[in-house]
GROMACS .gro file of C-alpha atoms in nm:
model
  436
    1UNK     CA    1   2.837   0.719   0.024
    2UNK     CA    2   2.508   0.826   0.176
    3UNK     CA    3   2.426   0.728   0.535
    4UNK     CA    4   2.057   0.702   0.446
    5UNK     CA    5   1.943   0.344   0.402
    6UNK     CA    6   1.611   0.162   0.391
    7UNK     CA    7   1.535  -0.071   0.676
    8UNK     CA    8   1.672  -0.419   0.634
    9UNK     CA    9   1.430  -0.683   0.523
   10UNK     CA   10   1.465  -0.885   0.842
   11UNK     CA   11   1.529  -0.624   1.111
   12UNK     CA   12   1.450  -0.267   1.200
   13UNK     CA   13   1.710   0.012   1.210
   14UNK     CA   14   1.958  -0.005   1.494
   15UNK     CA   15   1.862  -0.362   1.582
   16UNK     CA   16   1.524  -0.252   1.719
   17UNK     CA   17   1.217  -0.468   1.697
   18UNK     CA   18   1.098  -0.487   1.334
   19UNK     CA   19   0.794  -0.276   1.249
   20UNK     CA   20   0.458  -0.446   1.223
   21UNK     CA   21   0.420  -0.565   0.864
   22UNK     CA   22   0.044  -0.529   0.898
   23UNK     CA   23   0.077  -0.167   1.010
   24UNK     CA   24   0.314  -0.095   0.723
   25UNK     CA   25   0.072  -0.247   0.471
   26UNK     CA   26  -0.221  -0.056   0.621
   27UNK     CA   27  -0.030   0.274   0.615
   28UNK     CA   28   0.044   0.244   0.244
   29UNK     CA   29  -0.277   0.072   0.134
   30UNK     CA   30  -0.544   0.267   0.320
   31UNK     CA   31  -0.385   0.596   0.234
   32UNK     CA   32  -0.351   0.493  -0.130
   33UNK     CA   33  -0.716   0.383  -0.143
   34UNK     CA   34  -0.824   0.721  -0.007
   35UNK     CA   35  -0.606   0.898  -0.264
   36UNK     CA   36  -0.766   0.710  -0.550
   37UNK     CA   37  -1.117   0.744  -0.408
   38UNK     CA   38  -1.075   1.121  -0.425
   39UNK     CA   39  -0.920   1.104  -0.772
   40UNK     CA   40  -1.191   0.887  -0.928
   41UNK     CA   41  -1.482   1.057  -0.749
   42UNK     CA   42  -1.423   1.355  -0.973
   43UNK     CA   43  -1.479   1.157  -1.294
   44UNK     CA   44  -1.783   0.973  -1.157
   45UNK     CA   45  -1.955   1.291  -1.032
   46UNK     CA   46  -1.851   1.538  -1.302
   47UNK     CA   47  -2.184   1.505  -1.478
   48UNK     CA   48  -2.358   1.645  -1.167
   49UNK     CA   49  -2.144   1.949  -1.091
   50UNK     CA   50  -2.041   2.056  -1.443
   51UNK     CA   51  -2.337   2.295  -1.479
   52UNK     CA   52  -2.267   2.439  -1.133
   53UNK     CA   53  -1.904   2.535  -1.199
   54UNK     CA   54  -1.885   2.622  -1.570
   55UNK     CA   55  -2.099   2.860  -1.778
   56UNK     CA   56  -2.344   2.707  -2.022
   57UNK     CA   57  -2.312   2.763  -2.393
   58UNK     CA   58  -2.643   2.844  -2.560
   59UNK     CA   59  -2.552   2.639  -2.863
   60UNK     CA   60  -2.404   2.331  -2.695
   61UNK     CA   61  -2.520   2.175  -2.368
   62UNK     CA   62  -2.202   1.962  -2.351
   63UNK     CA   63  -1.973   2.263  -2.296
   64UNK     CA   64  -1.980   2.246  -1.912
   65UNK     CA   65  -1.909   1.872  -1.910
   66UNK     CA   66  -1.630   1.905  -2.165
   67UNK     CA   67  -1.478   2.184  -1.957
   68UNK     CA   68  -1.497   1.965  -1.646
   69UNK     CA   69  -1.311   1.680  -1.816
   70UNK     CA   70  -1.053   1.927  -1.951
   71UNK     CA   71  -0.979   2.016  -1.588
   72UNK     CA   72  -0.950   1.641  -1.516
   73UNK     CA   73  -0.680   1.622  -1.787
   74UNK     CA   74  -0.496   1.918  -1.633
   75UNK     CA   75  -0.476   1.724  -1.306
   76UNK     CA   76  -0.340   1.423  -1.496
   77UNK     CA   77  -0.051   1.621  -1.637
   78UNK     CA   78   0.043   1.750  -1.292
   79UNK     CA   79   0.129   1.395  -1.192
   80UNK     CA   80   0.488   1.403  -1.329
   81UNK     CA   81   0.554   1.716  -1.123
   82UNK     CA   82   0.420   1.535  -0.816
   83UNK     CA   83   0.627   1.228  -0.894
   84UNK     CA   84   0.942   1.439  -0.913
   85UNK     CA   85   0.881   1.669  -0.615
   86UNK     CA   86   0.728   1.418  -0.373
   87UNK     CA   87   0.978   1.154  -0.485
   88UNK     CA   88   1.256   1.396  -0.393
   89UNK     CA   89   1.095   1.456  -0.054
   90UNK     CA   90   1.080   1.079   0.002
   91UNK     CA   91   1.448   1.041  -0.087
   92UNK     CA   92   1.559   1.340   0.120
   93UNK     CA   93   1.326   1.348   0.420
   94UNK     CA   94   1.194   0.992   0.431
   95UNK     CA   95   0.912   0.786   0.284
   96UNK     CA   96   0.671   0.851   0.571
   97UNK     CA   97   0.712   1.227   0.540
   98UNK     CA   98   0.627   1.211   0.170
   99UNK     CA   99   0.326   0.986   0.235
  100UNK     CA  100   0.201   1.231   0.498
  101UNK     CA  101   0.233   1.520   0.254
  102UNK     CA  102   0.056   1.340  -0.032
  103UNK     CA  103  -0.248   1.247   0.174
  104UNK     CA  104  -0.269   1.599   0.319
  105UNK     CA  105  -0.259   1.742  -0.032
  106UNK     CA  106  -0.525   1.501  -0.157
  107UNK     CA  107  -0.752   1.570   0.141
  108UNK     CA  108  -0.706   1.944   0.098
  109UNK     CA  109  -0.780   1.920  -0.272
  110UNK     CA  110  -1.093   1.715  -0.206
  111UNK     CA  111  -1.213   1.968   0.050
  112UNK     CA  112  -1.150   2.247  -0.199
  113UNK     CA  113  -1.359   2.068  -0.464
  114UNK     CA  114  -1.641   2.024  -0.208
  115UNK     CA  115  -1.631   2.396  -0.127
  116UNK     CA  116  -1.603   2.516  -0.488
  117UNK     CA  117  -1.851   2.802  -0.538
  118UNK     CA  118  -2.099   2.803  -0.824
  119UNK     CA  119  -2.046   3.002  -1.142
  120UNK     CA  120  -2.378   3.175  -1.087
  121UNK     CA  121  -2.258   3.309  -0.750
  122UNK     CA  122  -1.894   3.399  -0.818
  123UNK     CA  123  -1.834   3.389  -1.193
  124UNK     CA  124  -1.483   3.292  -1.304
  125UNK     CA  125  -1.373   3.226  -0.947
  126UNK     CA  126  -1.563   2.893  -0.955
  127UNK     CA  127  -1.363   2.726  -1.236
  128UNK     CA  128  -1.041   2.882  -1.100
  129UNK     CA  129  -1.098   2.716  -0.761
  130UNK     CA  130  -1.175   2.382  -0.930
  131UNK     CA  131  -0.860   2.401  -1.144
  132UNK     CA  132  -0.652   2.477  -0.834
  133UNK     CA  133  -0.804   2.182  -0.651
  134UNK     CA  134  -0.726   1.944  -0.938
  135UNK     CA  135  -0.370   2.074  -0.966
  136UNK     CA  136  -0.319   1.995  -0.598
  137UNK     CA  137  -0.475   1.649  -0.638
  138UNK     CA  138  -0.267   1.573  -0.949
  139UNK     CA  139   0.046   1.668  -0.758
  140UNK     CA  140  -0.063   1.437  -0.477
  141UNK     CA  141  -0.141   1.134  -0.696
  142UNK     CA  142   0.193   1.161  -0.879
  143UNK     CA  143   0.379   1.174  -0.550
  144UNK     CA  144   0.172   0.897  -0.395
  145UNK     CA  145   0.287   0.633  -0.642
  146UNK     CA  146   0.653   0.725  -0.597
  147UNK     CA  147   0.640   0.725  -0.217
  148UNK     CA  148   0.404   0.434  -0.154
  149UNK     CA  149   0.575   0.208  -0.410
  150UNK     CA  150   0.909   0.260  -0.238
  151UNK     CA  151   0.759   0.231   0.110
  152UNK     CA  152   0.574  -0.094   0.034
  153UNK     CA  153   0.870  -0.274  -0.118
  154UNK     CA  154   1.116  -0.158   0.151
  155UNK     CA  155   0.870  -0.272   0.421
  156UNK     CA  156   0.844  -0.627   0.287
  157UNK     CA  157   0.987  -0.925   0.469
  158UNK     CA  158   1.231  -1.168   0.304
  159UNK     CA  159   1.084  -1.320  -0.012
  160UNK     CA  160   0.769  -1.110   0.013
  161UNK     CA  161   0.843  -0.805  -0.203
  162UNK     CA  162   0.608  -0.929  -0.476
  163UNK     CA  163   0.323  -0.984  -0.231
  164UNK     CA  164   0.367  -0.642  -0.072
  165UNK     CA  165   0.394  -0.490  -0.418
  166UNK     CA  166   0.049  -0.624  -0.509
  167UNK     CA  167  -0.116  -0.405  -0.246
  168UNK     CA  168  -0.042  -0.100  -0.461
  169UNK     CA  169  -0.312  -0.199  -0.711
  170UNK     CA  170  -0.535  -0.371  -0.455
  171UNK     CA  171  -0.575  -0.040  -0.276
  172UNK     CA  172  -0.602   0.158  -0.600
  173UNK     CA  173  -0.887  -0.067  -0.715
  174UNK     CA  174  -1.060  -0.047  -0.377
  175UNK     CA  175  -1.047   0.332  -0.400
  176UNK     CA  176  -1.196   0.322  -0.749
  177UNK     CA  177  -1.474   0.085  -0.640
  178UNK     CA  178  -1.545   0.297  -0.332
  179UNK     CA  179  -1.578   0.612  -0.545
  180UNK     CA  180  -1.813   0.433  -0.784
  181UNK     CA  181  -2.017   0.291  -0.496
  182UNK     CA  182  -2.052   0.621  -0.313
  183UNK     CA  183  -2.153   0.796  -0.634
  184UNK     CA  184  -2.412   0.529  -0.712
  185UNK     CA  185  -2.549   0.536  -0.354
  186UNK     CA  186  -2.589   0.914  -0.354
  187UNK     CA  187  -2.757   0.902  -0.694
  188UNK     CA  188  -3.000   0.638  -0.565
  189UNK     CA  189  -3.086   0.826  -0.245
  190UNK     CA  190  -3.112   1.178  -0.386
  191UNK     CA  191  -3.305   1.333  -0.670
  192UNK     CA  192  -3.129   1.462  -0.981
  193UNK     CA  193  -3.183   1.817  -0.860
  194UNK     CA  194  -3.042   1.744  -0.514
  195UNK     CA  195  -2.736   1.575  -0.666
  196UNK     CA  196  -2.675   1.880  -0.884
  197UNK     CA  197  -2.720   2.135  -0.605
  198UNK     CA  198  -2.535   1.975  -0.315
  199UNK     CA  199  -2.525   1.594  -0.328
  200UNK     CA  200  -2.196   1.577  -0.520
  201UNK     CA  201  -2.028   1.785  -0.250
  202UNK     CA  202  -2.100   1.514   0.010
  203UNK     CA  203  -1.875   1.265  -0.170
  204UNK     CA  204  -1.580   1.506  -0.169
  205UNK     CA  205  -1.635   1.601   0.195
  206UNK     CA  206  -1.629   1.229   0.272
  207UNK     CA  207  -1.298   1.201   0.088
  208UNK     CA  208  -1.151   1.482   0.298
  209UNK     CA  209  -1.260   1.304   0.618
  210UNK     CA  210  -1.118   0.972   0.495
  211UNK     CA  211  -0.788   1.149   0.435
  212UNK     CA  212  -0.770   1.226   0.807
  213UNK     CA  213  -0.808   0.854   0.881
  214UNK     CA  214  -0.531   0.771   0.637
  215UNK     CA  215  -0.312   1.043   0.789
  216UNK     CA  216  -0.357   0.898   1.139
  217UNK     CA  217  -0.261   0.549   1.024
  218UNK     CA  218   0.042   0.672   0.832
  219UNK     CA  219   0.177   0.871   1.123
  220UNK     CA  220   0.213   0.547   1.320
  221UNK     CA  221   0.408   0.368   1.047
  222UNK     CA  222   0.779   0.283   1.065
  223UNK     CA  223   1.006   0.494   0.845
  224UNK     CA  224   1.192   0.279   0.591
  225UNK     CA  225   1.469   0.532   0.519
  226UNK     CA  226   1.708   0.592   0.809
  227UNK     CA  227   1.883   0.926   0.847
  228UNK     CA  228   2.250   0.955   0.944
  229UNK     CA  229   2.332   0.839   1.294
  230UNK     CA  230   2.491   1.039   1.575
  231UNK     CA  231   2.369   1.369   1.434
  232UNK     CA  232   2.576   1.349   1.115
  233UNK     CA  233   2.363   1.487   0.828
  234UNK     CA  234   2.294   1.248   0.543
  235UNK     CA  235   2.399   1.347   0.192
  236UNK     CA  236   2.078   1.436   0.010
  237UNK     CA  237   2.027   1.373  -0.362
  238UNK     CA  238   1.962   1.660  -0.602
  239UNK     CA  239   1.619   1.703  -0.760
  240UNK     CA  240   1.725   1.560  -1.098
  241UNK     CA  241   2.001   1.329  -0.974
  242UNK     CA  242   1.812   1.012  -1.070
  243UNK     CA  243   1.767   1.131  -1.428
  244UNK     CA  244   2.124   1.256  -1.453
  245UNK     CA  245   2.303   0.957  -1.298
  246UNK     CA  246   2.067   0.678  -1.404
  247UNK     CA  247   1.931   0.766  -1.752
  248UNK     CA  248   1.914   0.400  -1.860
  249UNK     CA  249   1.705   0.305  -1.556
  250UNK     CA  250   1.477   0.603  -1.616
  251UNK     CA  251   1.419   0.493  -1.976
  252UNK     CA  252   1.355   0.139  -1.854
  253UNK     CA  253   1.074   0.268  -1.630
  254UNK     CA  254   0.919   0.436  -1.936
  255UNK     CA  255   0.946   0.119  -2.145
  256UNK     CA  256   0.811  -0.101  -1.867
  257UNK     CA  257   0.515   0.132  -1.815
  258UNK     CA  258   0.414   0.238  -2.169
  259UNK     CA  259   0.219  -0.068  -2.281
  260UNK     CA  260   0.097  -0.157  -1.934
  261UNK     CA  261  -0.053   0.184  -1.856
  262UNK     CA  262  -0.233   0.193  -2.192
  263UNK     CA  263  -0.374  -0.156  -2.134
  264UNK     CA  264  -0.464  -0.071  -1.773
  265UNK     CA  265  -0.660   0.244  -1.850
  266UNK     CA  266  -0.820   0.083  -2.154
  267UNK     CA  267  -0.949  -0.213  -1.952
  268UNK     CA  268  -1.030  -0.044  -1.621
  269UNK     CA  269  -1.158   0.295  -1.740
  270UNK     CA  270  -1.228   0.317  -2.114
  271UNK     CA  271  -1.369  -0.027  -2.201
  272UNK     CA  272  -1.729   0.047  -2.086
  273UNK     CA  273  -1.728   0.359  -2.305
  274UNK     CA  274  -1.566   0.164  -2.589
  275UNK     CA  275  -1.848  -0.092  -2.569
  276UNK     CA  276  -2.112   0.183  -2.574
  277UNK     CA  277  -1.958   0.371  -2.868
  278UNK     CA  278  -1.856   0.075  -3.084
  279UNK     CA  279  -2.114  -0.193  -2.999
  280UNK     CA  280  -2.418   0.004  -2.878
  281UNK     CA  281  -2.382  -0.144  -2.527
  282UNK     CA  282  -2.623  -0.027  -2.258
  283UNK     CA  283  -2.459   0.230  -2.027
  284UNK     CA  284  -2.587   0.078  -1.703
  285UNK     CA  285  -2.483  -0.274  -1.802
  286UNK     CA  286  -2.140  -0.146  -1.908
  287UNK     CA  287  -2.083   0.010  -1.565
  288UNK     CA  288  -2.198  -0.311  -1.393
  289UNK     CA  289  -1.960  -0.523  -1.600
  290UNK     CA  290  -1.680  -0.280  -1.522
  291UNK     CA  291  -1.751  -0.296  -1.148
  292UNK     CA  292  -1.758  -0.678  -1.143
  293UNK     CA  293  -1.435  -0.703  -1.339
  294UNK     CA  294  -1.262  -0.455  -1.106
  295UNK     CA  295  -1.360  -0.663  -0.802
  296UNK     CA  296  -1.221  -0.972  -0.979
  297UNK     CA  297  -0.904  -0.776  -1.059
  298UNK     CA  298  -0.848  -0.684  -0.692
  299UNK     CA  299  -0.871  -1.051  -0.588
  300UNK     CA  300  -0.608  -1.150  -0.847
  301UNK     CA  301  -0.340  -0.906  -0.727
  302UNK     CA  302  -0.202  -1.090  -0.420
  303UNK     CA  303  -0.202  -1.416  -0.617
  304UNK     CA  304   0.017  -1.255  -0.883
  305UNK     CA  305   0.247  -1.107  -0.620
  306UNK     CA  306   0.291  -1.439  -0.441
  307UNK     CA  307   0.355  -1.618  -0.771
  308UNK     CA  308   0.628  -1.370  -0.863
  309UNK     CA  309   0.802  -1.435  -0.530
  310UNK     CA  310   0.814  -1.804  -0.622
  311UNK     CA  311   0.895  -1.805  -0.995
  312UNK     CA  312   1.030  -1.452  -1.055
  313UNK     CA  313   0.909  -1.123  -1.202
  314UNK     CA  314   1.000  -1.181  -1.569
  315UNK     CA  315   0.762  -1.471  -1.640
  316UNK     CA  316   0.466  -1.258  -1.529
  317UNK     CA  317   0.582  -0.951  -1.721
  318UNK     CA  318   0.642  -1.153  -2.036
  319UNK     CA  319   0.301  -1.319  -2.008
  320UNK     CA  320   0.134  -0.981  -1.977
  321UNK     CA  321   0.328  -0.818  -2.263
  322UNK     CA  322   0.296  -1.103  -2.512
  323UNK     CA  323  -0.062  -1.177  -2.406
  324UNK     CA  324  -0.181  -0.825  -2.484
  325UNK     CA  325   0.033  -0.797  -2.797
  326UNK     CA  326  -0.137  -1.107  -2.938
  327UNK     CA  327  -0.484  -1.088  -2.784
  328UNK     CA  328  -0.572  -0.717  -2.761
  329UNK     CA  329  -0.712  -0.705  -3.115
  330UNK     CA  330  -0.923  -1.023  -3.102
  331UNK     CA  331  -1.045  -0.945  -2.749
  332UNK     CA  332  -1.166  -0.595  -2.837
  333UNK     CA  333  -1.330  -0.730  -3.152
  334UNK     CA  334  -1.522  -0.978  -2.936
  335UNK     CA  335  -1.708  -0.693  -2.761
  336UNK     CA  336  -2.073  -0.696  -2.866
  337UNK     CA  337  -2.393  -0.562  -2.710
  338UNK     CA  338  -2.425  -0.882  -2.503
  339UNK     CA  339  -2.343  -0.848  -2.132
  340UNK     CA  340  -2.150  -1.175  -2.123
  341UNK     CA  341  -1.918  -1.072  -2.406
  342UNK     CA  342  -1.805  -0.753  -2.233
  343UNK     CA  343  -1.763  -0.921  -1.894
  344UNK     CA  344  -1.559  -1.203  -2.051
  345UNK     CA  345  -1.334  -0.962  -2.241
  346UNK     CA  346  -1.278  -0.753  -1.929
  347UNK     CA  347  -1.199  -1.050  -1.705
  348UNK     CA  348  -0.956  -1.207  -1.955
  349UNK     CA  349  -0.783  -0.872  -1.979
  350UNK     CA  350  -0.768  -0.843  -1.599
  351UNK     CA  351  -0.593  -1.181  -1.574
  352UNK     CA  352  -0.329  -1.069  -1.823
  353UNK     CA  353  -0.296  -0.726  -1.662
  354UNK     CA  354  -0.220  -0.888  -1.326
  355UNK     CA  355   0.112  -1.002  -1.472
  356UNK     CA  356   0.217  -0.638  -1.459
  357UNK     CA  357   0.007  -0.464  -1.193
  358UNK     CA  358   0.068  -0.714  -0.912
  359UNK     CA  359   0.445  -0.664  -0.932
  360UNK     CA  360   0.482  -0.313  -1.075
  361UNK     CA  361   0.596  -0.166  -0.743
  362UNK     CA  362   0.858  -0.436  -0.690
  363UNK     CA  363   0.992  -0.423  -1.046
  364UNK     CA  364   1.028  -0.045  -1.037
  365UNK     CA  365   1.182  -0.035  -0.689
  366UNK     CA  366   1.434  -0.306  -0.773
  367UNK     CA  367   1.574  -0.097  -1.060
  368UNK     CA  368   1.700   0.201  -0.857
  369UNK     CA  369   1.932   0.230  -0.556
  370UNK     CA  370   1.774   0.354  -0.232
  371UNK     CA  371   1.932   0.699  -0.252
  372UNK     CA  372   1.716   0.806  -0.550
  373UNK     CA  373   1.457   0.528  -0.554
  374UNK     CA  374   1.138   0.732  -0.506
  375UNK     CA  375   1.224   1.019  -0.740
  376UNK     CA  376   1.378   0.775  -0.987
  377UNK     CA  377   1.048   0.588  -1.009
  378UNK     CA  378   0.807   0.877  -0.972
  379UNK     CA  379   0.900   1.110  -1.257
  380UNK     CA  380   0.946   0.873  -1.558
  381UNK     CA  381   0.651   0.661  -1.446
  382UNK     CA  382   0.415   0.959  -1.417
  383UNK     CA  383   0.528   1.108  -1.749
  384UNK     CA  384   0.460   0.777  -1.924
  385UNK     CA  385   0.119   0.736  -1.759
  386UNK     CA  386   0.022   1.090  -1.861
  387UNK     CA  387   0.129   1.032  -2.223
  388UNK     CA  388  -0.017   0.686  -2.280
  389UNK     CA  389  -0.254   0.594  -1.996
  390UNK     CA  390  -0.433   0.924  -1.947
  391UNK     CA  391  -0.483   0.969  -2.321
  392UNK     CA  392  -0.629   0.621  -2.385
  393UNK     CA  393  -0.998   0.733  -2.382
  394UNK     CA  394  -0.916   1.033  -2.602
  395UNK     CA  395  -0.718   0.827  -2.857
  396UNK     CA  396  -0.989   0.560  -2.870
  397UNK     CA  397  -1.259   0.822  -2.928
  398UNK     CA  398  -1.043   1.001  -3.188
  399UNK     CA  399  -1.001   0.680  -3.389
  400UNK     CA  400  -1.379   0.636  -3.381
  401UNK     CA  401  -1.446   0.993  -3.495
  402UNK     CA  402  -1.187   0.958  -3.771
  403UNK     CA  403  -1.376   0.656  -3.903
  404UNK     CA  404  -1.110   0.401  -3.803
  405UNK     CA  405  -1.227   0.243  -3.475
  406UNK     CA  406  -1.047  -0.082  -3.562
  407UNK     CA  407  -0.710   0.092  -3.530
  408UNK     CA  408  -0.736   0.144  -3.155
  409UNK     CA  409  -0.695  -0.229  -3.068
  410UNK     CA  410  -0.386  -0.236  -3.292
  411UNK     CA  411  -0.250   0.067  -3.106
  412UNK     CA  412  -0.287  -0.119  -2.775
  413UNK     CA  413  -0.127  -0.430  -2.923
  414UNK     CA  414   0.170  -0.242  -3.070
  415UNK     CA  415   0.255  -0.056  -2.751
  416UNK     CA  416   0.232  -0.376  -2.544
  417UNK     CA  417   0.470  -0.539  -2.792
  418UNK     CA  418   0.718  -0.257  -2.730
  419UNK     CA  419   0.698  -0.319  -2.356
  420UNK     CA  420   0.736  -0.695  -2.414
  421UNK     CA  421   1.069  -0.630  -2.588
  422UNK     CA  422   1.178  -0.419  -2.289
  423UNK     CA  423   1.081  -0.700  -2.050
  424UNK     CA  424   1.307  -0.937  -2.243
  425UNK     CA  425   1.606  -0.717  -2.159
  426UNK     CA  426   1.536  -0.698  -1.784
  427UNK     CA  427   1.741  -0.903  -1.538
  428UNK     CA  428   1.552  -1.120  -1.291
  429UNK     CA  429   1.551  -0.939  -0.957
  430UNK     CA  430   1.305  -1.135  -0.743
  431UNK     CA  431   1.573  -1.315  -0.541
  432UNK     CA  432   1.827  -1.036  -0.529
  433UNK     CA  433   1.862  -0.839  -0.205
  434UNK     CA  434   1.708  -0.496  -0.237
  435UNK     CA  435   1.994  -0.263  -0.332
  436UNK     CA  436   2.099  -0.037  -0.045
   0.00000   0.00000   0.00000
């Protein structure tokens, strides 16, 4: 049996004074917000730097932008690798070590994007540098979820794992809002030409500097995985041990995540585009509705976490799964070109989504033993997000181009129904001690 254990929920290792819960929350949350700021800044600012990094096609002005979003997809599919590798680091070397590595990687990737040369100056080197930067950032984001999820839940006090879990998506949403706000501020202060020449680089330089802040905070956090005492080395899990020894738990993570990640990326990322493409919604109004609904979403998260600590995880999961299975189709059909319709649909969806997002970290962490908890979560979760969450905008657009836009809501509904069935099979873990 391994000598590595997470800290107890009511005391620190060795009987020492327990770590500051506030410092633990800050270490995970601020770093996670910075990670997602850097990740989303790319998508918000791609329209400005596409022409700088990729060659233009004489017959199609969209070629640079399409190439830029193709690189975004490449980063998305690096997330499972990050989940596996950084999860293994977290299980072998400690959660804090993994969190330090992920924020260093994200900051380095952001700096590399900011320093990417132009195609006019260096030719093919420009897109090569950008691809490398996104590979590094994809690796970081995949590892961040595995490490921070485990760290948050293991840092929670008695009866507070749900509340601590909610900070995963609070910080993710703050990072997304910050990226949107910085992009909008730069666009308002600078001319279109200035944004295209150098303004977009400022946002990524800012992300690199914010990473240093997150690194400083994380270095002062309390490790939640304790190495062997008295110099005896702890037995370290193999890279694929979680998949090999716990295949059922790995499949459960996939089933838990499939419908929720599709619903999450549909409502938080794709819905403004869906409204523009299918209902002729104004682009500016769509972005405003999306921003307001995201702020509302962030406020809901701790409420959902606290509720799960009182009544359990399953009621929230079942409400989310059944709610989207039944309401996804009518909600998406309610989207018109009226601002109120889109805002209403987004906010109703955010309430239902909270049943999953506010407790996702706790549910996932409570499935695996501590020895392989981070890697056990990170790899199957990231694979599922890449397959279903990251492809949501593409699938929705494909249905539209194929002349069947009404099928996309049914796709969302069907996958959420699959996850609902998985939730029915889960044991209630809210009041169980976290497995050591």
